[in-house]
């Protein structure tokens, strides 16, 4: 096993074997997103290939985020400023 996680019971029985890539938080951002706008944020190394995810932690439903080649896009679907919008970029 080159990387991953294995958990064993006290008797040595394998309980959990995760040999896939472990998820990690790459970076976090606090953004202000203008009303009815969509903004692209460039992040070196990000690819739209299923190995990255982005999550929005405030104004769920009104502010969304998506991965694109070279970064992520945040969209505010409301008519008001979305101040202190928390965004987390995750590498899967």
CSV table of N, CA, C and O in Angstrom, one decimal:
chain,number,residue,atom,x,y,z
A,1,UNK,N,0.8,-1.2,0.0
A,1,UNK,CA,0.0,0.0,0.0
A,1,UNK,C,0.9,1.2,0.0
A,1,UNK,O,1.6,1.5,0.9
A,2,UNK,N,0.8,2.0,-1.1
A,2,UNK,CA,1.7,3.2,-1.1
A,2,UNK,C,1.1,4.4,-0.4
A,2,UNK,O,1.9,5.2,0.1
A,3,UNK,N,-0.2,4.5,-0.2
A,3,UNK,CA,-0.8,5.5,0.6
A,3,UNK,C,-2.2,5.1,1.0
A,3,UNK,O,-2.8,4.2,0.4
A,4,UNK,N,-2.8,5.7,2.0
A,4,UNK,CA,-4.1,5.3,2.4
A,4,UNK,C,-4.2,5.2,3.9
A,4,UNK,O,-3.4,5.7,4.7
A,5,UNK,N,-5.2,4.4,4.3
A,5,UNK,CA,-5.4,4.2,5.8
A,5,UNK,C,-6.0,2.8,6.0
A,5,UNK,O,-6.8,2.3,5.3
A,6,UNK,N,-5.4,2.1,6.9
A,6,UNK,CA,-5.9,0.8,7.3
A,6,UNK,C,-6.1,0.8,8.8
A,6,UNK,O,-5.2,1.3,9.6
A,7,UNK,N,-7.3,0.3,9.3
A,7,UNK,CA,-7.6,0.1,10.7
A,7,UNK,C,-7.8,-1.3,11.0
A,7,UNK,O,-8.5,-2.0,10.3
A,8,UNK,N,-7.2,-1.8,12.1
A,8,UNK,CA,-7.3,-3.2,12.6
A,8,UNK,C,-7.9,-3.2,14.0
A,8,UNK,O,-7.7,-2.3,14.8
A,9,UNK,N,-8.6,-4.3,14.2
A,9,UNK,CA,-9.2,-4.5,15.6
A,9,UNK,C,-8.0,-5.0,16.5
A,9,UNK,O,-6.9,-5.3,16.0
A,10,UNK,N,-8.4,-5.2,17.8
A,10,UNK,CA,-7.4,-5.7,18.7
A,10,UNK,C,-6.9,-7.1,18.4
A,10,UNK,O,-5.8,-7.5,18.8
A,11,UNK,N,-7.7,-7.8,17.7
A,11,UNK,CA,-7.3,-9.2,17.3
A,11,UNK,C,-6.6,-9.3,16.0
A,11,UNK,O,-6.2,-10.3,15.5
A,12,UNK,N,-6.4,-8.1,15.3
A,12,UNK,CA,-5.7,-8.1,14.1
A,12,UNK,C,-6.5,-8.2,12.8
A,12,UNK,O,-6.0,-8.2,11.7
A,13,UNK,N,-7.9,-8.2,13.0
A,13,UNK,CA,-8.8,-8.2,11.8
A,13,UNK,C,-8.8,-6.9,11.2
A,13,UNK,O,-8.9,-5.8,11.9
A,14,UNK,N,-8.8,-6.8,9.9
A,14,UNK,CA,-8.8,-5.6,9.1
A,14,UNK,C,-10.3,-5.1,9.1
A,14,UNK,O,-11.2,-5.7,8.7
A,15,UNK,N,-10.4,-3.8,9.7
A,15,UNK,CA,-11.7,-3.2,9.8
A,15,UNK,C,-12.0,-2.2,8.7
A,15,UNK,O,-13.1,-2.1,8.2
A,16,UNK,N,-11.0,-1.5,8.3
A,16,UNK,CA,-11.2,-0.5,7.3
A,16,UNK,C,-9.9,-0.4,6.4
A,16,UNK,O,-8.8,-0.4,6.9
A,17,UNK,N,-10.1,-0.4,5.1
A,17,UNK,CA,-8.9,-0.3,4.2
A,17,UNK,C,-9.3,0.7,3.1
A,17,UNK,O,-10.1,0.5,2.2
A,18,UNK,N,-8.7,1.9,3.2
A,18,UNK,CA,-8.9,3.0,2.3
A,18,UNK,C,-7.5,3.2,1.5
A,18,UNK,O,-6.6,3.7,2.1
A,19,UNK,N,-7.4,2.6,0.3
A,19,UNK,CA,-6.2,2.8,-0.4
A,19,UNK,C,-6.3,3.8,-1.5
A,19,UNK,O,-5.4,4.0,-2.3
A,20,UNK,N,-7.4,4.5,-1.6
A,20,UNK,CA,-7.6,5.6,-2.5
A,20,UNK,C,-6.9,6.8,-2.0
A,20,UNK,O,-6.5,6.9,-0.8
A,21,UNK,N,-6.9,7.8,-2.8
A,21,UNK,CA,-6.3,9.1,-2.4
A,21,UNK,C,-7.2,9.7,-1.3
A,21,UNK,O,-8.4,9.6,-1.3
A,22,UNK,N,-6.5,10.2,-0.3
A,22,UNK,CA,-7.2,10.8,0.9
A,22,UNK,C,-7.6,12.3,0.5
A,22,UNK,O,-6.8,13.0,-0.1
A,23,UNK,N,-8.8,12.7,0.9
A,23,UNK,CA,-9.3,14.0,0.6
A,23,UNK,C,-8.6,15.0,1.6
A,23,UNK,O,-8.3,14.7,2.7
A,24,UNK,N,-8.3,16.2,1.1
A,24,UNK,CA,-7.6,17.2,1.9
A,24,UNK,C,-8.2,18.6,1.5
A,24,UNK,O,-8.5,18.8,0.4
A,25,UNK,N,-8.2,19.4,2.5
A,25,UNK,CA,-8.6,20.8,2.2
A,25,UNK,C,-7.4,21.5,1.6
A,25,UNK,O,-6.3,21.6,2.2
A,26,UNK,N,-7.6,22.0,0.4
A,26,UNK,CA,-6.5,22.7,-0.3
A,26,UNK,C,-6.3,24.1,0.2
A,26,UNK,O,-5.3,24.6,0.5
A,27,UNK,N,-7.5,24.8,0.3
A,27,UNK,CA,-7.5,26.2,0.7
A,27,UNK,C,-8.9,26.7,1.0
A,27,UNK,O,-9.8,26.1,0.6
A,28,UNK,N,-8.9,27.8,1.8
A,28,UNK,CA,-10.2,28.4,2.1
A,28,UNK,C,-10.2,29.9,1.8
A,28,UNK,O,-9.1,30.5,1.8
A,29,UNK,N,-11.3,30.4,1.5
A,29,UNK,CA,-11.4,31.8,1.1
A,29,UNK,C,-12.6,32.5,1.8
A,29,UNK,O,-13.6,31.8,2.1
A,30,UNK,N,-12.5,33.7,2.0
A,30,UNK,CA,-13.7,34.6,2.5
A,30,UNK,C,-13.9,35.6,1.4
A,30,UNK,O,-13.0,36.5,1.2
A,31,UNK,N,-15.0,35.6,0.7
A,31,UNK,CA,-15.2,36.4,-0.5
A,31,UNK,C,-16.5,37.3,-0.3
A,31,UNK,O,-17.4,36.9,0.5
A,32,UNK,N,-16.5,38.4,-1.0
A,32,UNK,CA,-17.7,39.1,-1.2
A,32,UNK,C,-18.1,39.0,-2.6
A,32,UNK,O,-17.3,39.3,-3.5
A,33,UNK,N,-19.3,38.5,-2.8
A,33,UNK,CA,-19.8,38.3,-4.2
A,33,UNK,C,-21.0,39.2,-4.4
A,33,UNK,O,-22.0,39.2,-3.7
A,34,UNK,N,-20.8,40.0,-5.5
A,34,UNK,CA,-21.8,41.0,-5.8
A,34,UNK,C,-23.2,40.4,-6.2
A,34,UNK,O,-23.2,39.2,-6.6
A,35,UNK,N,-24.2,41.2,-6.1
A,35,UNK,CA,-25.6,40.7,-6.5
A,35,UNK,C,-25.7,40.2,-7.9
A,35,UNK,O,-25.2,40.9,-8.8
A,36,UNK,N,-26.3,39.1,-8.2
A,36,UNK,CA,-26.5,38.6,-9.5
A,36,UNK,C,-25.2,38.6,-10.4
A,36,UNK,O,-25.2,39.0,-11.5
A,37,UNK,N,-24.1,38.1,-9.8
A,37,UNK,CA,-22.9,38.1,-10.5
A,37,UNK,C,-22.3,36.7,-10.4
A,37,UNK,O,-22.6,35.8,-9.6
A,38,UNK,N,-21.3,36.4,-11.4
A,38,UNK,CA,-20.6,35.2,-11.4
A,38,UNK,C,-19.1,35.5,-11.6
A,38,UNK,O,-18.8,36.2,-12.6
A,39,UNK,N,-18.2,35.1,-10.7
A,39,UNK,CA,-16.8,35.4,-10.8
A,39,UNK,C,-16.0,34.2,-10.8
A,39,UNK,O,-16.2,33.3,-10.0
A,40,UNK,N,-14.9,34.2,-11.6
A,40,UNK,CA,-14.0,33.1,-11.7
A,40,UNK,C,-12.8,33.5,-10.8
A,40,UNK,O,-12.2,34.6,-10.9
A,41,UNK,N,-12.3,32.5,-10.0
A,41,UNK,CA,-11.1,32.7,-9.2
A,41,UNK,C,-10.1,31.6,-9.6
A,41,UNK,O,-10.3,30.4,-9.6
A,42,UNK,N,-8.9,32.1,-10.1
A,42,UNK,CA,-7.9,31.2,-10.6
A,42,UNK,C,-7.1,30.6,-9.5
A,42,UNK,O,-6.7,31.4,-8.5
A,43,UNK,N,-6.9,29.3,-9.5
A,43,UNK,CA,-6.1,28.6,-8.5
A,43,UNK,C,-5.2,27.6,-9.3
A,43,UNK,O,-5.6,26.8,-10.0
A,44,UNK,N,-3.9,27.8,-9.2
A,44,UNK,CA,-2.9,27.0,-9.9
A,44,UNK,C,-3.1,25.5,-9.6
A,44,UNK,O,-3.2,25.1,-8.4
A,45,UNK,N,-3.1,24.7,-10.6
A,45,UNK,CA,-3.2,23.2,-10.5
A,45,UNK,C,-4.6,22.6,-10.4
A,45,UNK,O,-4.7,21.4,-10.5
A,46,UNK,N,-5.6,23.5,-10.3
A,46,UNK,CA,-7.0,22.9,-10.3
A,46,UNK,C,-7.4,22.5,-11.7
A,46,UNK,O,-7.2,23.2,-12.7
A,47,UNK,N,-8.0,21.3,-11.8
A,47,UNK,CA,-8.4,20.8,-13.0
A,47,UNK,C,-9.9,20.3,-12.9
A,47,UNK,O,-10.3,19.8,-11.8
A,48,UNK,N,-10.6,20.4,-13.9
A,48,UNK,CA,-12.0,19.9,-13.9
A,48,UNK,C,-12.0,18.5,-14.3
A,48,UNK,O,-12.6,18.1,-15.4
A,49,UNK,N,-11.5,17.6,-13.5
A,49,UNK,CA,-11.3,16.2,-13.8
A,49,UNK,C,-11.8,15.2,-12.8
A,49,UNK,O,-11.5,14.0,-12.8
A,50,UNK,N,-12.6,15.7,-11.8
A,50,UNK,CA,-13.2,14.9,-10.8
A,50,UNK,C,-12.3,14.7,-9.6
A,50,UNK,O,-12.7,14.1,-8.6
A,51,UNK,N,-11.1,15.4,-9.5
A,51,UNK,CA,-10.3,15.3,-8.4
A,51,UNK,C,-10.3,16.5,-7.5
A,51,UNK,O,-9.6,16.7,-6.5
A,52,UNK,N,-11.2,17.5,-7.8
A,52,UNK,CA,-11.4,18.7,-7.0
A,52,UNK,C,-12.9,18.9,-6.7
A,52,UNK,O,-13.7,18.6,-7.5
A,53,UNK,N,-13.1,19.6,-5.6
A,53,UNK,CA,-14.5,20.0,-5.3
A,53,UNK,C,-14.4,21.3,-4.6
A,53,UNK,O,-13.4,21.7,-4.0
A,54,UNK,N,-15.5,22.1,-4.6
A,54,UNK,CA,-15.6,23.3,-3.9
A,54,UNK,C,-16.9,23.4,-3.2
A,54,UNK,O,-17.9,22.9,-3.7
A,55,UNK,N,-16.9,24.0,-2.0
A,55,UNK,CA,-18.1,24.1,-1.1
A,55,UNK,C,-18.3,25.5,-0.7
A,55,UNK,O,-17.3,26.2,-0.4
A,56,UNK,N,-19.5,25.9,-0.6
A,56,UNK,CA,-19.9,27.3,-0.1
A,56,UNK,C,-20.5,27.1,1.2
A,56,UNK,O,-21.4,26.3,1.4
A,57,UNK,N,-20.1,27.9,2.2
A,57,UNK,CA,-20.6,27.7,3.6
A,57,UNK,C,-21.6,28.8,4.0
A,57,UNK,O,-21.9,28.8,5.2
A,58,UNK,N,-22.0,29.7,3.2
A,58,UNK,CA,-23.0,30.7,3.6
A,58,UNK,C,-23.9,31.0,2.5
A,58,UNK,O,-23.6,30.9,1.3
A,59,UNK,N,-25.1,31.5,2.9
A,59,UNK,CA,-26.2,31.8,1.9
A,59,UNK,C,-26.5,30.6,0.9
A,59,UNK,O,-26.6,30.8,-0.3
A,60,UNK,N,-26.5,29.4,1.5
A,60,UNK,CA,-26.7,28.2,0.7
A,60,UNK,C,-28.0,28.4,-0.1
A,60,UNK,O,-29.0,28.9,0.3
A,61,UNK,N,-27.9,28.0,-1.4
A,61,UNK,CA,-29.0,28.2,-2.3
A,61,UNK,C,-28.9,29.4,-3.1
A,61,UNK,O,-29.4,29.5,-4.3
A,62,UNK,N,-28.4,30.5,-2.6
A,62,UNK,CA,-28.3,31.7,-3.3
A,62,UNK,C,-26.9,31.9,-3.9
A,62,UNK,O,-26.7,32.4,-5.0
A,63,UNK,N,-25.9,31.4,-3.2
A,63,UNK,CA,-24.5,31.4,-3.7
A,63,UNK,C,-24.1,30.0,-4.0
A,63,UNK,O,-24.1,29.1,-3.1
A,64,UNK,N,-23.6,29.7,-5.2
A,64,UNK,CA,-23.1,28.4,-5.6
A,64,UNK,C,-21.7,28.5,-6.1
A,64,UNK,O,-21.2,29.6,-6.4
A,65,UNK,N,-21.0,27.4,-6.1
A,65,UNK,CA,-19.7,27.3,-6.6
A,65,UNK,C,-19.5,26.1,-7.5
A,65,UNK,O,-20.1,25.1,-7.2
A,66,UNK,N,-18.6,26.2,-8.5
A,66,UNK,CA,-18.3,25.0,-9.3
A,66,UNK,C,-16.8,25.1,-9.7
A,66,UNK,O,-16.2,26.1,-9.8
A,67,UNK,N,-16.3,23.9,-10.0
A,67,UNK,CA,-14.9,23.7,-10.4
A,67,UNK,C,-14.9,23.9,-11.9
A,67,UNK,O,-15.7,23.5,-12.7
A,68,UNK,N,-13.9,24.7,-12.4
A,68,UNK,CA,-13.6,24.8,-13.8
A,68,UNK,C,-12.1,24.6,-14.0
A,68,UNK,O,-11.3,24.7,-13.0
A,69,UNK,N,-11.6,24.5,-15.2
A,69,UNK,CA,-10.2,24.3,-15.5
A,69,UNK,C,-9.5,25.5,-15.0
A,69,UNK,O,-9.8,26.7,-15.3
A,70,UNK,N,-8.5,25.4,-14.1
A,70,UNK,CA,-7.7,26.5,-13.6
A,70,UNK,C,-8.2,27.2,-12.4
A,70,UNK,O,-7.7,28.2,-12.0
A,71,UNK,N,-9.3,26.7,-11.8
A,71,UNK,CA,-9.9,27.4,-10.6
A,71,UNK,C,-11.3,27.1,-10.4
A,71,UNK,O,-11.8,26.0,-10.7
A,72,UNK,N,-12.1,28.0,-9.8
A,72,UNK,CA,-13.5,27.8,-9.5
A,72,UNK,C,-14.3,29.0,-9.7
A,72,UNK,O,-13.7,30.1,-9.8
A,73,UNK,N,-15.6,28.9,-9.9
A,73,UNK,CA,-16.5,30.0,-10.2
A,73,UNK,C,-17.5,30.0,-9.1
A,73,UNK,O,-18.1,29.0,-8.7
A,74,UNK,N,-17.7,31.3,-8.5
A,74,UNK,CA,-18.7,31.5,-7.5
A,74,UNK,C,-19.8,32.4,-8.2
A,74,UNK,O,-19.5,33.4,-8.8
A,75,UNK,N,-21.1,32.0,-8.0
A,75,UNK,CA,-22.2,32.7,-8.5
A,75,UNK,C,-23.2,33.1,-7.4
A,75,UNK,O,-23.6,32.2,-6.6
A,76,UNK,N,-23.6,34.3,-7.4
A,76,UNK,CA,-24.5,34.8,-6.5
A,76,UNK,C,-25.9,35.0,-7.2
A,76,UNK,O,-26.0,35.9,-8.1
A,77,UNK,N,-26.9,34.3,-6.9
A,77,UNK,CA,-28.2,34.3,-7.6
A,77,UNK,C,-29.1,35.3,-6.9
A,77,UNK,O,-30.3,35.4,-7.3
A,78,UNK,N,-28.7,35.9,-5.8
A,78,UNK,CA,-29.6,36.8,-5.1
A,78,UNK,C,-29.4,38.3,-5.6
A,78,UNK,O,-28.4,38.6,-6.2
A,79,UNK,N,-30.2,39.2,-5.2
A,79,UNK,CA,-30.1,40.6,-5.5
A,79,UNK,C,-29.3,41.4,-4.5
A,79,UNK,O,-29.4,42.6,-4.6
A,80,UNK,N,-28.7,40.8,-3.6
A,80,UNK,CA,-27.9,41.5,-2.5
A,80,UNK,C,-26.5,41.0,-2.5
A,80,UNK,O,-26.2,39.9,-2.9
A,81,UNK,N,-25.6,41.9,-2.0
A,81,UNK,CA,-24.2,41.5,-1.8
A,81,UNK,C,-24.1,40.3,-0.8
A,81,UNK,O,-24.8,40.3,0.2
A,82,UNK,N,-23.3,39.3,-1.2
A,82,UNK,CA,-23.0,38.2,-0.3
A,82,UNK,C,-21.7,38.4,0.4
A,82,UNK,O,-20.6,38.0,-0.2
A,83,UNK,N,-21.7,39.1,1.5
A,83,UNK,CA,-20.4,39.4,2.2
A,83,UNK,C,-20.0,38.2,3.1
A,83,UNK,O,-20.8,37.5,3.6
A,84,UNK,N,-18.7,38.1,3.3
A,84,UNK,CA,-18.1,37.1,4.1
A,84,UNK,C,-18.6,35.7,3.7
A,84,UNK,O,-18.9,34.8,4.6
A,85,UNK,N,-18.6,35.4,2.4
A,85,UNK,CA,-19.0,34.1,1.9
A,85,UNK,C,-17.8,33.2,2.1
A,85,UNK,O,-16.7,33.5,1.5
A,86,UNK,N,-18.0,32.1,2.8
A,86,UNK,CA,-16.9,31.1,3.0
A,86,UNK,C,-16.9,30.1,1.9
A,86,UNK,O,-17.9,29.5,1.6
A,87,UNK,N,-15.7,29.9,1.3
A,87,UNK,CA,-15.5,28.9,0.3
A,87,UNK,C,-14.4,28.0,0.6
A,87,UNK,O,-13.3,28.5,1.0
A,88,UNK,N,-14.5,26.7,0.4
A,88,UNK,CA,-13.5,25.7,0.7
A,88,UNK,C,-13.2,24.9,-0.5
A,88,UNK,O,-14.1,24.4,-1.1
A,89,UNK,N,-11.9,24.9,-0.9
A,89,UNK,CA,-11.5,24.2,-2.1
A,89,UNK,C,-10.9,22.9,-1.6
A,89,UNK,O,-10.0,22.9,-0.7
A,90,UNK,N,-11.4,21.7,-2.1
A,90,UNK,CA,-11.0,20.4,-1.6
A,90,UNK,C,-10.4,19.6,-2.8
A,90,UNK,O,-10.9,19.6,-3.9
A,91,UNK,N,-9.3,18.9,-2.4
A,91,UNK,CA,-8.6,18.0,-3.4
A,91,UNK,C,-9.0,16.6,-3.0
A,91,UNK,O,-8.7,16.2,-1.9
A,92,UNK,N,-9.6,15.9,-3.9
A,92,UNK,CA,-10.1,14.6,-3.6
A,92,UNK,C,-9.0,13.5,-3.9
A,92,UNK,O,-8.2,13.7,-4.7
